[in-house]
Short mmCIF file of C-alpha atoms in Angstrom, two decimals:
data_model
loop_
_atom_site.label_atom_id
_atom_site.label_comp_id
_atom_site.label_asym_id
_atom_site.label_seq_id
_atom_site.Cartn_x
_atom_site.Cartn_y
_atom_site.Cartn_z
CA UNK A 1 -5.12 -55.92 161.08
CA UNK A 2 -1.23 -54.98 162.16
CA UNK A 3 -2.26 -51.31 160.82
CA UNK A 4 -5.29 -51.26 162.97
CA UNK A 5 -3.33 -52.45 165.97
CA UNK A 6 -0.24 -49.69 165.15
CA UNK A 7 -2.68 -46.96 164.90
CA UNK A 8 -4.34 -47.98 168.32
CA UNK A 9 -0.85 -47.97 170.05
CA UNK A 10 0.36 -44.54 168.46
CA UNK A 11 -3.21 -43.33 169.13
CA UNK A 12 -2.73 -44.58 173.41
CA UNK A 13 0.21 -43.68 173.47
CA UNK A 14 -0.70 -40.64 172.69
CA UNK A 15 -3.45 -39.23 174.38
CA UNK A 16 -0.79 -41.08 177.80
CA UNK A 17 1.93 -38.52 177.19
CA UNK A 18 -0.56 -35.97 176.91
CA UNK A 19 -2.83 -36.59 179.78
CA UNK A 20 0.47 -37.03 181.32
CA UNK A 21 2.33 -34.16 180.56
CA UNK A 22 -1.50 -32.18 181.80
CA UNK A 23 -1.20 -33.41 185.04
CA UNK A 24 2.58 -32.70 185.96
CA UNK A 25 2.25 -29.80 183.97
CA UNK A 26 -0.56 -28.24 186.07
CA UNK A 27 -0.28 -30.04 189.12
CA UNK A 28 2.61 -31.82 189.53
CA UNK A 29 1.02 -34.38 191.46
CA UNK A 30 1.21 -37.72 192.14
CA UNK A 31 4.83 -37.99 191.45
CA UNK A 32 6.68 -35.07 191.10
CA UNK A 33 7.94 -36.52 187.73
CA UNK A 34 9.28 -33.12 186.59
CA UNK A 35 12.69 -35.64 186.83
CA UNK A 36 12.06 -38.41 183.85
CA UNK A 37 13.85 -38.98 181.15
CA UNK A 38 10.49 -38.08 179.57
CA UNK A 39 10.18 -34.70 181.24
CA UNK A 40 13.68 -33.70 180.51
CA UNK A 41 13.20 -35.16 176.40
CA UNK A 42 10.41 -33.16 176.40
CA UNK A 43 12.01 -29.61 177.55
CA UNK A 44 15.07 -30.58 175.69
CA UNK A 45 14.47 -31.63 172.41
CA UNK A 46 10.92 -30.02 172.33
CA UNK A 47 10.74 -26.77 174.28
CA UNK A 48 13.86 -25.28 174.08
CA UNK A 49 14.27 -25.74 170.07
CA UNK A 50 11.54 -24.50 169.38
CA UNK A 51 12.05 -21.44 171.62
CA UNK A 52 15.04 -20.79 169.89
CA UNK A 53 13.17 -20.24 166.04
CA UNK A 54 10.45 -18.68 167.22
CA UNK A 55 12.13 -16.10 170.14
CA UNK A 56 15.34 -13.99 169.83
CA UNK A 57 17.50 -14.45 172.75
CA UNK A 58 16.58 -11.64 175.37
CA UNK A 59 13.39 -13.28 174.80
CA UNK A 60 14.20 -16.69 175.10
CA UNK A 61 16.08 -16.16 178.02
CA UNK A 62 13.42 -14.26 180.36
CA UNK A 63 10.50 -17.43 179.30
CA UNK A 64 12.70 -19.88 180.16
CA UNK A 65 13.00 -17.37 183.50
CA UNK A 66 9.42 -17.52 183.48
CA UNK A 67 8.98 -20.95 183.70
CA UNK A 68 11.15 -22.09 186.31
CA UNK A 69 9.57 -19.97 188.48
CA UNK A 70 6.37 -21.88 187.92
CA UNK A 71 7.89 -24.67 188.24
CA UNK A 72 7.79 -26.22 185.06
CA UNK A 73 11.40 -26.96 184.38
CA UNK A 74 12.65 -30.37 184.74
CA UNK A 75 14.52 -31.88 188.22
CA UNK A 76 17.89 -33.57 188.62
CA UNK A 77 17.67 -36.33 187.85
CA UNK A 78 19.88 -38.60 189.70
CA UNK A 79 22.38 -41.29 187.73
CA UNK A 80 23.29 -44.83 189.31
CA UNK A 81 26.69 -43.73 190.24
CA UNK A 82 26.32 -41.06 192.59
CA UNK A 83 23.21 -42.07 193.90
CA UNK A 84 24.85 -45.06 194.99
CA UNK A 85 27.21 -43.49 196.72
CA UNK A 86 29.86 -44.58 194.18
CA UNK A 87 31.19 -41.18 193.13
CA UNK A 88 31.17 -37.92 194.61
CA UNK A 89 30.86 -34.67 193.29
CA UNK A 90 31.08 -32.97 196.38
CA UNK A 91 34.16 -30.71 197.45
CA UNK A 92 34.91 -27.98 200.39
CA UNK A 93 36.91 -24.94 200.77
CA UNK A 94 39.84 -24.81 202.50
CA UNK A 95 37.67 -23.13 205.51
CA UNK A 96 35.04 -26.47 205.32
CA UNK A 97 32.62 -25.32 202.82
CA UNK A 98 30.79 -28.19 201.11
CA UNK A 99 29.81 -27.32 197.81
CA UNK A 100 27.17 -30.80 197.63
CA UNK A 101 27.98 -30.83 193.87
CA UNK A 102 30.65 -29.15 191.80
CA UNK A 103 28.90 -28.56 189.07
CA UNK A 104 27.07 -24.98 189.58
CA UNK A 105 25.21 -22.01 187.51
CA UNK A 106 27.41 -19.10 186.65
CA UNK A 107 26.03 -15.76 187.12
CA UNK A 108 23.69 -13.89 184.48
CA UNK A 109 20.99 -16.10 183.98
CA UNK A 110 19.13 -15.00 186.97
CA UNK A 111 20.06 -11.79 187.55
CA UNK A 112 17.86 -10.65 190.29
CA UNK A 113 17.76 -14.29 192.31
CA UNK A 114 13.42 -14.58 191.52
CA UNK A 115 14.01 -18.74 191.10
CA UNK A 116 16.71 -19.90 193.05
CA UNK A 117 14.75 -22.57 194.33
CA UNK A 118 14.09 -24.07 190.98
CA UNK A 119 17.15 -23.33 189.31
CA UNK A 120 19.13 -25.47 192.59
CA UNK A 121 16.10 -27.93 191.90
CA UNK A 122 17.59 -28.49 188.55
CA UNK A 123 20.82 -30.28 189.71
CA UNK A 124 23.04 -27.42 190.82
CA UNK A 125 25.30 -27.63 193.07
CA UNK A 126 25.23 -24.17 193.50
CA UNK A 127 23.28 -20.73 192.34
CA UNK A 128 25.31 -18.11 191.36
CA UNK A 129 22.93 -14.81 191.01
CA UNK A 130 23.73 -11.07 190.27
CA UNK A 131 25.47 -9.20 189.00
CA UNK A 132 23.36 -6.93 191.63
CA UNK A 133 24.61 -3.61 191.71
CA UNK A 134 23.72 -0.87 194.12
CA UNK A 135 20.82 1.02 192.37
CA UNK A 136 18.95 0.27 189.33
CA UNK A 137 19.44 0.12 185.99
CA UNK A 138 18.07 -0.48 182.76
CA UNK A 139 21.61 -2.02 180.63
CA UNK A 140 22.39 -1.50 177.67
CA UNK A 141 20.14 -0.46 175.00
CA UNK A 142 18.46 -3.92 172.50
CA UNK A 143 19.05 -5.83 171.76
CA UNK A 144 22.17 -7.04 173.96
CA UNK A 145 22.02 -10.65 173.29
CA UNK A 146 23.02 -12.79 170.04
CA UNK A 147 23.37 -16.09 169.21
CA UNK A 148 26.25 -17.71 167.49
CA UNK A 149 24.52 -21.55 166.53
CA UNK A 150 26.66 -22.46 164.18
CA UNK A 151 29.27 -21.77 166.40
CA UNK A 152 28.20 -22.84 170.06
CA UNK A 153 28.07 -19.49 171.26
CA UNK A 154 26.43 -16.49 172.50
CA UNK A 155 27.77 -12.74 172.80
CA UNK A 156 26.36 -10.98 174.51
CA UNK A 157 26.28 -7.03 175.88
CA UNK A 158 23.65 -6.55 179.21
CA UNK A 159 25.63 -4.12 180.17
CA UNK A 160 24.79 -5.40 184.12
CA UNK A 161 21.16 -4.59 183.95
CA UNK A 162 19.75 -4.99 187.65
CA UNK A 163 16.86 -4.19 189.81
CA UNK A 164 19.34 -3.12 192.38
CA UNK A 165 20.76 -4.18 195.77
CA UNK A 166 17.76 -3.43 197.74
CA UNK A 167 14.58 -5.35 195.46
CA UNK A 168 17.28 -8.16 195.12
CA UNK A 169 17.56 -8.50 199.05
CA UNK A 170 13.86 -8.55 199.19
CA UNK A 171 14.78 -11.12 197.27
CA UNK A 172 16.89 -13.35 198.65
CA UNK A 173 15.33 -12.51 202.20
CA UNK A 174 12.22 -14.36 200.94
CA UNK A 175 14.52 -17.99 199.55
CA UNK A 176 16.42 -17.68 203.28
CA UNK A 177 13.04 -17.49 204.87
CA UNK A 178 11.34 -20.45 202.91
CA UNK A 179 14.31 -22.60 203.02
CA UNK A 180 14.19 -21.99 207.15
CA UNK A 181 10.16 -23.45 206.83
CA UNK A 182 11.11 -25.94 204.83
CA UNK A 183 14.03 -26.83 206.72
CA UNK A 184 11.14 -27.20 209.70
CA UNK A 185 8.16 -28.65 207.81
CA UNK A 186 11.22 -31.54 206.87
CA UNK A 187 12.79 -31.22 210.46
CA UNK A 188 9.00 -31.99 211.91
CA UNK A 189 8.45 -34.96 208.99
CA UNK A 190 11.40 -37.27 210.06
CA UNK A 191 10.33 -36.94 213.64
CA UNK A 192 7.10 -38.69 212.79
CA UNK A 193 7.15 -41.02 209.95
CA UNK A 194 6.80 -44.37 210.78
CA UNK A 195 4.14 -43.39 213.66
CA UNK A 196 1.14 -45.07 212.88
CA UNK A 197 2.67 -47.58 210.21
CA UNK A 198 1.80 -50.67 211.46
CA UNK A 199 -1.72 -49.53 212.05
CA UNK A 200 -2.35 -47.91 209.15
CA UNK A 201 -1.64 -51.03 207.76
CA UNK A 202 -3.40 -53.28 209.01
CA UNK A 203 -6.25 -50.83 208.78
CA UNK A 204 -5.59 -50.95 205.15
CA UNK A 205 -5.46 -54.79 205.38
CA UNK A 206 -9.76 -54.84 206.30
CA UNK A 207 -10.47 -52.65 203.48
CA UNK A 208 -8.83 -53.70 200.59
CA UNK A 209 -8.71 -57.84 199.41
CA UNK A 210 -5.40 -58.97 198.34
CA UNK A 211 -7.25 -58.24 194.56
CA UNK A 212 -6.82 -54.59 194.76
CA UNK A 213 -3.85 -54.70 196.82
CA UNK A 214 -2.58 -55.78 192.95
CA UNK A 215 -3.92 -53.39 191.42
CA UNK A 216 -2.62 -50.72 193.88
CA UNK A 217 0.69 -51.81 193.96
CA UNK A 218 0.86 -52.60 190.00
CA UNK A 219 0.02 -48.72 189.37
CA UNK A 220 3.21 -47.87 191.55
CA UNK A 221 4.86 -49.83 190.08
CA UNK A 222 4.41 -48.77 187.07
CA UNK A 223 4.00 -45.55 187.99
CA UNK A 224 7.45 -44.96 189.63
CA UNK A 225 8.98 -46.92 186.44
CA UNK A 226 7.38 -43.96 183.89
CA UNK A 227 8.41 -40.88 187.15
CA UNK A 228 11.04 -42.27 189.00
CA UNK A 229 10.18 -40.11 192.69
CA UNK A 230 13.17 -37.64 193.54
CA UNK A 231 15.65 -38.96 196.29
CA UNK A 232 16.29 -36.16 198.39
CA UNK A 233 19.64 -33.95 198.23
CA UNK A 234 21.88 -31.43 199.62
CA UNK A 235 21.43 -28.35 199.85
CA UNK A 236 22.88 -26.22 197.01
CA UNK A 237 24.63 -23.17 197.81
CA UNK A 238 24.09 -20.06 196.84
CA UNK A 239 26.57 -17.32 195.87
CA UNK A 240 26.01 -13.86 194.94
CA UNK A 241 28.06 -11.77 192.40
CA UNK A 242 28.70 -7.93 192.73
CA UNK A 243 28.75 -6.04 190.40
CA UNK A 244 29.40 -1.46 189.64
CA UNK A 245 26.72 0.75 188.04
CA UNK A 246 27.66 2.04 185.11
CA UNK A 247 28.07 5.79 186.45
CA UNK A 248 29.71 5.32 189.57
CA UNK A 249 32.56 6.91 190.77
CA UNK A 250 33.99 5.69 193.07
CA UNK A 251 36.65 2.69 192.82
CA UNK A 252 35.18 0.75 195.52
CA UNK A 253 32.07 2.30 197.34
CA UNK A 254 29.50 -0.01 194.90
CA UNK A 255 31.16 -3.72 195.98
CA UNK A 256 30.90 -2.27 199.53
CA UNK A 257 27.18 -1.65 199.82
CA UNK A 258 26.90 -5.19 197.46
CA UNK A 259 28.40 -6.93 200.07
CA UNK A 260 26.90 -5.29 203.73
CA UNK A 261 23.51 -5.33 201.97
CA UNK A 262 23.23 -8.92 200.78
CA UNK A 263 26.72 -10.50 202.25
CA UNK A 264 24.43 -12.07 205.23
CA UNK A 265 21.51 -13.83 202.54
CA UNK A 266 25.36 -15.36 200.10
CA UNK A 267 27.05 -18.91 201.18
CA UNK A 268 29.78 -17.14 198.64
CA UNK A 269 30.48 -13.68 197.37
CA UNK A 270 32.06 -12.76 193.83
CA UNK A 271 33.89 -9.25 193.69
CA UNK A 272 32.63 -8.89 189.68
CA UNK A 273 35.25 -6.64 187.81
CA UNK A 274 35.73 -8.21 184.46
CA UNK A 275 32.09 -7.88 182.44
CA UNK A 276 33.13 -5.87 179.23
CA UNK A 277 30.31 -5.19 179.10
CA UNK A 278 30.45 -1.62 182.26
CA UNK A 279 32.92 1.36 180.38
CA UNK A 280 36.21 1.00 182.64
CA UNK A 281 35.57 -1.88 184.71
CA UNK A 282 38.31 -3.64 183.19
CA UNK A 283 40.83 -1.41 184.41
CA UNK A 284 40.37 -2.54 188.18
CA UNK A 285 42.42 -5.94 187.18
CA UNK A 286 45.21 -3.84 187.01
CA UNK A 287 47.61 -4.36 190.15
CA UNK A 288 47.64 -1.24 192.28
CA UNK A 289 43.73 -1.03 191.59
CA UNK A 290 42.98 -4.71 193.04
CA UNK A 291 44.67 -4.77 195.60
CA UNK A 292 42.76 -1.98 196.88
CA UNK A 293 39.68 -3.27 195.54
CA UNK A 294 40.29 -6.75 197.29
CA UNK A 295 41.45 -5.37 200.66
CA UNK A 296 38.30 -3.31 200.89
CA UNK A 297 36.82 -6.16 200.21
CA UNK A 298 37.63 -8.23 202.96
CA UNK A 299 37.19 -5.58 205.21
CA UNK A 300 33.63 -5.03 204.02
CA UNK A 301 33.67 -8.59 204.91
CA UNK A 302 35.14 -9.56 208.21
CA UNK A 303 32.27 -6.71 209.54
CA UNK A 304 29.51 -9.23 208.10
CA UNK A 305 27.75 -11.66 211.00
CA UNK A 306 28.70 -15.40 211.39
CA UNK A 307 27.31 -17.73 210.73
CA UNK A 308 25.46 -21.31 212.73
CA UNK A 309 28.78 -23.03 212.17
CA UNK A 310 30.80 -19.39 213.00
CA UNK A 311 31.76 -18.54 209.41
CA UNK A 312 31.37 -15.33 206.94
CA UNK A 313 31.48 -16.35 203.54
CA UNK A 314 34.41 -17.09 201.38
CA UNK A 315 34.72 -13.89 199.15
CA UNK A 316 36.23 -14.61 195.16
CA UNK A 317 37.17 -12.46 192.43
CA UNK A 318 35.84 -13.22 188.57
CA UNK A 319 39.01 -12.07 186.20
CA UNK A 320 38.70 -11.34 182.17
CA UNK A 321 39.86 -14.65 179.89
CA UNK A 322 42.02 -11.85 178.12
CA UNK A 323 44.88 -11.08 180.56
CA UNK A 324 47.85 -11.43 179.32
CA UNK A 325 51.06 -13.15 181.43
CA UNK A 326 52.06 -10.04 183.74
CA UNK A 327 48.65 -9.57 184.27
CA UNK A 328 47.91 -12.92 185.25
CA UNK A 329 50.68 -12.42 188.09
CA UNK A 330 49.77 -9.45 189.84
CA UNK A 331 46.28 -11.41 190.13
CA UNK A 332 47.48 -13.92 191.14
CA UNK A 333 49.98 -12.41 193.82
CA UNK A 334 47.41 -10.15 195.21
CA UNK A 335 44.97 -12.49 195.36
CA UNK A 336 47.61 -15.02 197.47
CA UNK A 337 48.59 -12.46 199.31
CA UNK A 338 46.01 -10.41 200.41
CA UNK A 339 44.12 -13.44 201.55
CA UNK A 340 41.09 -13.64 199.02
CA UNK A 341 38.85 -17.19 199.16
CA UNK A 342 39.22 -17.88 195.84
CA UNK A 343 38.85 -17.00 191.70
CA UNK A 344 36.29 -17.25 188.88
CA UNK A 345 38.09 -18.44 185.77
CA UNK A 346 36.78 -17.16 183.25
CA UNK A 347 34.09 -14.32 182.36
CA UNK A 348 33.22 -13.89 178.60
CA UNK A 349 35.52 -12.94 175.98
CA UNK A 350 36.52 -10.15 174.23
CA UNK A 351 38.44 -11.45 171.84
CA UNK A 352 37.12 -13.58 168.42
CA UNK A 353 38.86 -16.25 166.95
CA UNK A 354 39.32 -16.95 163.48
CA UNK A 355 37.57 -20.25 163.67
CA UNK A 356 33.85 -18.12 163.90
CA UNK A 357 31.51 -18.40 161.49
CA UNK A 358 28.16 -17.65 162.57
CA UNK A 359 26.97 -13.88 161.30
CA UNK A 360 26.06 -12.59 164.71
CA UNK A 361 30.22 -13.20 165.71
CA UNK A 362 30.72 -9.31 164.89
CA UNK A 363 28.62 -7.69 167.38
CA UNK A 364 30.21 -5.98 169.95
CA UNK A 365 30.04 -7.09 173.22
CA UNK A 366 31.46 -10.43 175.39
CA UNK A 367 31.75 -13.94 173.55
CA UNK A 368 31.04 -16.54 175.63
CA UNK A 369 29.85 -21.10 174.91
CA UNK A 370 32.44 -22.95 173.43
CA UNK A 371 34.37 -20.76 171.38
CA UNK A 372 35.71 -20.15 174.80
CA UNK A 373 36.05 -23.41 175.77
CA UNK A 374 39.82 -23.91 175.29
CA UNK A 375 40.78 -20.33 176.50
CA UNK A 376 38.99 -20.45 179.54
CA UNK A 377 40.40 -24.09 180.75
CA UNK A 378 44.24 -22.80 179.49
CA UNK A 379 43.49 -19.88 181.79
CA UNK A 380 42.32 -22.05 184.56
CA UNK A 381 45.65 -24.05 183.82
CA UNK A 382 48.43 -21.06 184.48
CA UNK A 383 46.19 -19.34 187.10
CA UNK A 384 47.11 -22.71 188.96
CA UNK A 385 50.02 -23.01 188.26
CA UNK A 386 50.71 -19.21 189.35
CA UNK A 387 49.16 -20.23 192.76
CA UNK A 388 50.84 -22.69 193.54
CA UNK A 389 47.73 -25.04 193.61
CA UNK A 390 46.91 -23.04 196.62
CA UNK A 391 43.79 -21.33 195.92
CA UNK A 392 39.83 -22.11 195.13
CA UNK A 393 39.03 -22.21 191.66
CA UNK A 394 35.69 -22.03 189.98
CA UNK A 395 36.07 -22.68 185.64
CA UNK A 396 33.75 -21.34 183.90
CA UNK A 397 33.79 -21.10 180.01
CA UNK A 398 32.21 -23.57 177.54
CA UNK A 399 31.23 -26.40 179.12
CA UNK A 400 28.20 -28.77 177.82
CA UNK A 401 29.23 -32.13 178.45
CA UNK A 402 31.05 -34.25 181.49
CA UNK A 403 34.24 -34.92 179.24
CA UNK A 404 34.38 -30.60 179.08
CA UNK A 405 33.52 -29.90 183.28
CA UNK A 406 36.36 -32.81 183.65
CA UNK A 407 38.28 -30.42 181.87
CA UNK A 408 38.27 -28.21 183.77
CA UNK A 409 38.93 -29.97 186.65
CA UNK A 410 41.97 -31.68 185.56
CA UNK A 411 43.08 -28.13 185.00
CA UNK A 412 43.40 -26.38 188.00
CA UNK A 413 38.99 -26.03 189.21
CA UNK A 414 37.78 -27.45 192.31
CA UNK A 415 33.56 -26.26 190.79
CA UNK A 416 32.67 -25.84 187.14
CA UNK A 417 29.52 -23.19 186.27
CA UNK A 418 27.63 -23.16 182.83
CA UNK A 419 25.33 -20.68 181.52
CA UNK A 420 25.95 -20.37 177.63
CA UNK A 421 25.73 -24.08 176.98
CA UNK A 422 22.61 -24.58 178.86
CA UNK A 423 20.66 -22.42 176.35
CA UNK A 424 21.30 -25.08 173.50
CA UNK A 425 20.99 -28.19 175.32
CA UNK A 426 18.12 -27.29 177.53
CA UNK A 427 17.42 -27.56 181.21
CA UNK A 428 18.47 -31.80 181.81
CA UNK A 429 21.86 -30.93 180.58
CA UNK A 430 22.58 -31.08 184.36
CA UNK A 431 21.65 -33.62 184.88
CA UNK A 432 23.22 -35.02 181.97
CA UNK A 433 27.11 -33.63 183.09
CA UNK A 434 26.69 -34.80 186.55
CA UNK A 435 25.74 -38.67 185.07
CA UNK A 436 29.12 -38.20 182.26
CA UNK A 437 31.12 -36.50 184.66
CA UNK A 438 30.67 -39.18 187.39
CA UNK A 439 31.42 -42.13 185.15
CA UNK A 440 34.19 -40.20 183.44
CA UNK A 441 36.14 -40.16 187.10
CA UNK A 442 35.07 -43.52 188.11
CA UNK A 443 36.43 -44.47 184.47
CA UNK A 444 40.37 -43.00 185.40
CA UNK A 445 39.54 -44.10 189.22
CA UNK A 446 38.69 -41.63 191.25
CA UNK A 447 36.13 -41.64 193.44
CA UNK A 448 36.18 -37.43 194.75
CA UNK A 449 36.27 -35.20 192.77
CA UNK A 450 39.06 -33.77 194.83
CA UNK A 451 41.07 -36.48 193.14
CA UNK A 452 40.04 -35.21 189.63
CA UNK A 453 41.44 -31.50 190.69
CA UNK A 454 45.18 -30.25 188.87
CA UNK A 455 45.53 -33.43 187.03
CA UNK A 456 47.68 -31.73 184.23
CA UNK A 457 49.90 -30.18 186.87
CA UNK A 458 51.59 -33.93 188.49
CA UNK A 459 53.82 -32.46 189.90
CA UNK A 460 51.83 -30.16 192.36
CA UNK A 461 49.49 -33.11 191.93
CA UNK A 462 51.07 -35.62 193.87
CA UNK A 463 52.09 -33.20 196.62
CA UNK A 464 48.24 -32.62 197.69
CA UNK A 465 47.12 -35.81 197.21
CA UNK A 466 50.20 -36.98 199.70
CA UNK A 467 49.09 -34.25 201.61
CA UNK A 468 45.63 -34.99 201.73
CA UNK A 469 46.95 -38.90 203.01
CA UNK A 470 49.09 -37.89 205.27
CA UNK A 471 46.15 -35.53 207.34
CA UNK A 472 43.56 -38.65 206.63
CA UNK A 473 46.08 -40.75 208.23
CA UNK A 474 46.42 -38.35 210.85
CA UNK A 475 42.94 -38.20 212.15
CA UNK A 476 42.41 -41.52 211.78
CA UNK A 477 45.49 -41.99 214.72
CA UNK A 478 43.57 -39.25 216.00
CA UNK A 479 40.09 -40.90 216.62
CA UNK A 480 41.82 -44.31 217.36
CA UNK A 481 43.49 -42.26 220.43
CA UNK A 482 40.82 -41.32 221.87
#
């Protein structure tokens, strides 16, 4: 008897999962249930490991991108701390650009900007596309991406494979136009929200008896429990990472073209001079070349049209983790003196730690993921100190948990990007990192991300905290006087 009940229950549950998953995959109605824990578990614990087992790394990457384009990936699963505003993961630049969450996607996943909104829906506060080169180029020969399973890392030598700036511009233009349409639709919905509700309720009351109402209510409650509706999220930001064609012989021209052509679509721009897979590119990190490039980059950025708030996109530069102390000092001085808005620290590494055990560790290319986490965090720590905390830093390298994100913030990063660890953890890692980071912030007595930035530097940290407190008091006084 018990066995029969158990078998019947298992069949019912299995059938239910198949039916629900089929409905969600084919229609995404009526609940947008891709934010549910069930859907997250399915993609992270079944789909992701399966793809890793049967597909080579680049094919798995392209398949994941295809799933995203088709709207089959999970969406952000909101945590209670953020939902109740007990913790705020947003942060602002000096010029007032607000990132709705400090957790973003690094460049390299969506090189051509084909799945921007779907990536944002995963829970990223900002998505960076690219690197984009002015002219199309195929990149290096395949295979060019390798998993280091035992080490939790990846080596790639893609070599800036890109469809080119013209094709990417078409993608970005389509994204922005769709974004405007959705914004207009949402405004229209808010205007009509609530109108006629009472009348509809009266009509419904005449058609439904009390028992029917109860059944509908139970069904809705049950459905919402398994597939919670997605709460509206603030608009995520778009970053555009600019690269250089392999055959280009001019120092700054490719970046000028990228800024001019794509800058008007970006919330921020990144000059990438640190990829290890384009010959000679990292030479641009030397003192004189980087100054010439950044100076021209600022001039080109300043020629862009202003947005509706009267601002232009901030300009950042992305550096390597393999710089020596003198090179880091030169870059820090150049960034401060030329007025660059921020730095991305760091790109992939040419170095191979002695702790690596994977057979693929001998492959040429840039190493990313867990093996470079501590190295990148130390680079952030050094750059924060060299700039006295006055340059906005985006930290990258080996982040896959809320604790690892917190370490990057404490070292001096204001934002954190992920990519490689998503290969191992699945797309649901974004929601998990945000949840874990929210919990860690609160456990350490912080309600805002800014209160964790630079904790490893007590002298700088407390000066900045006092400065923010003083500014807040001044603003309150102005408001009171008014």
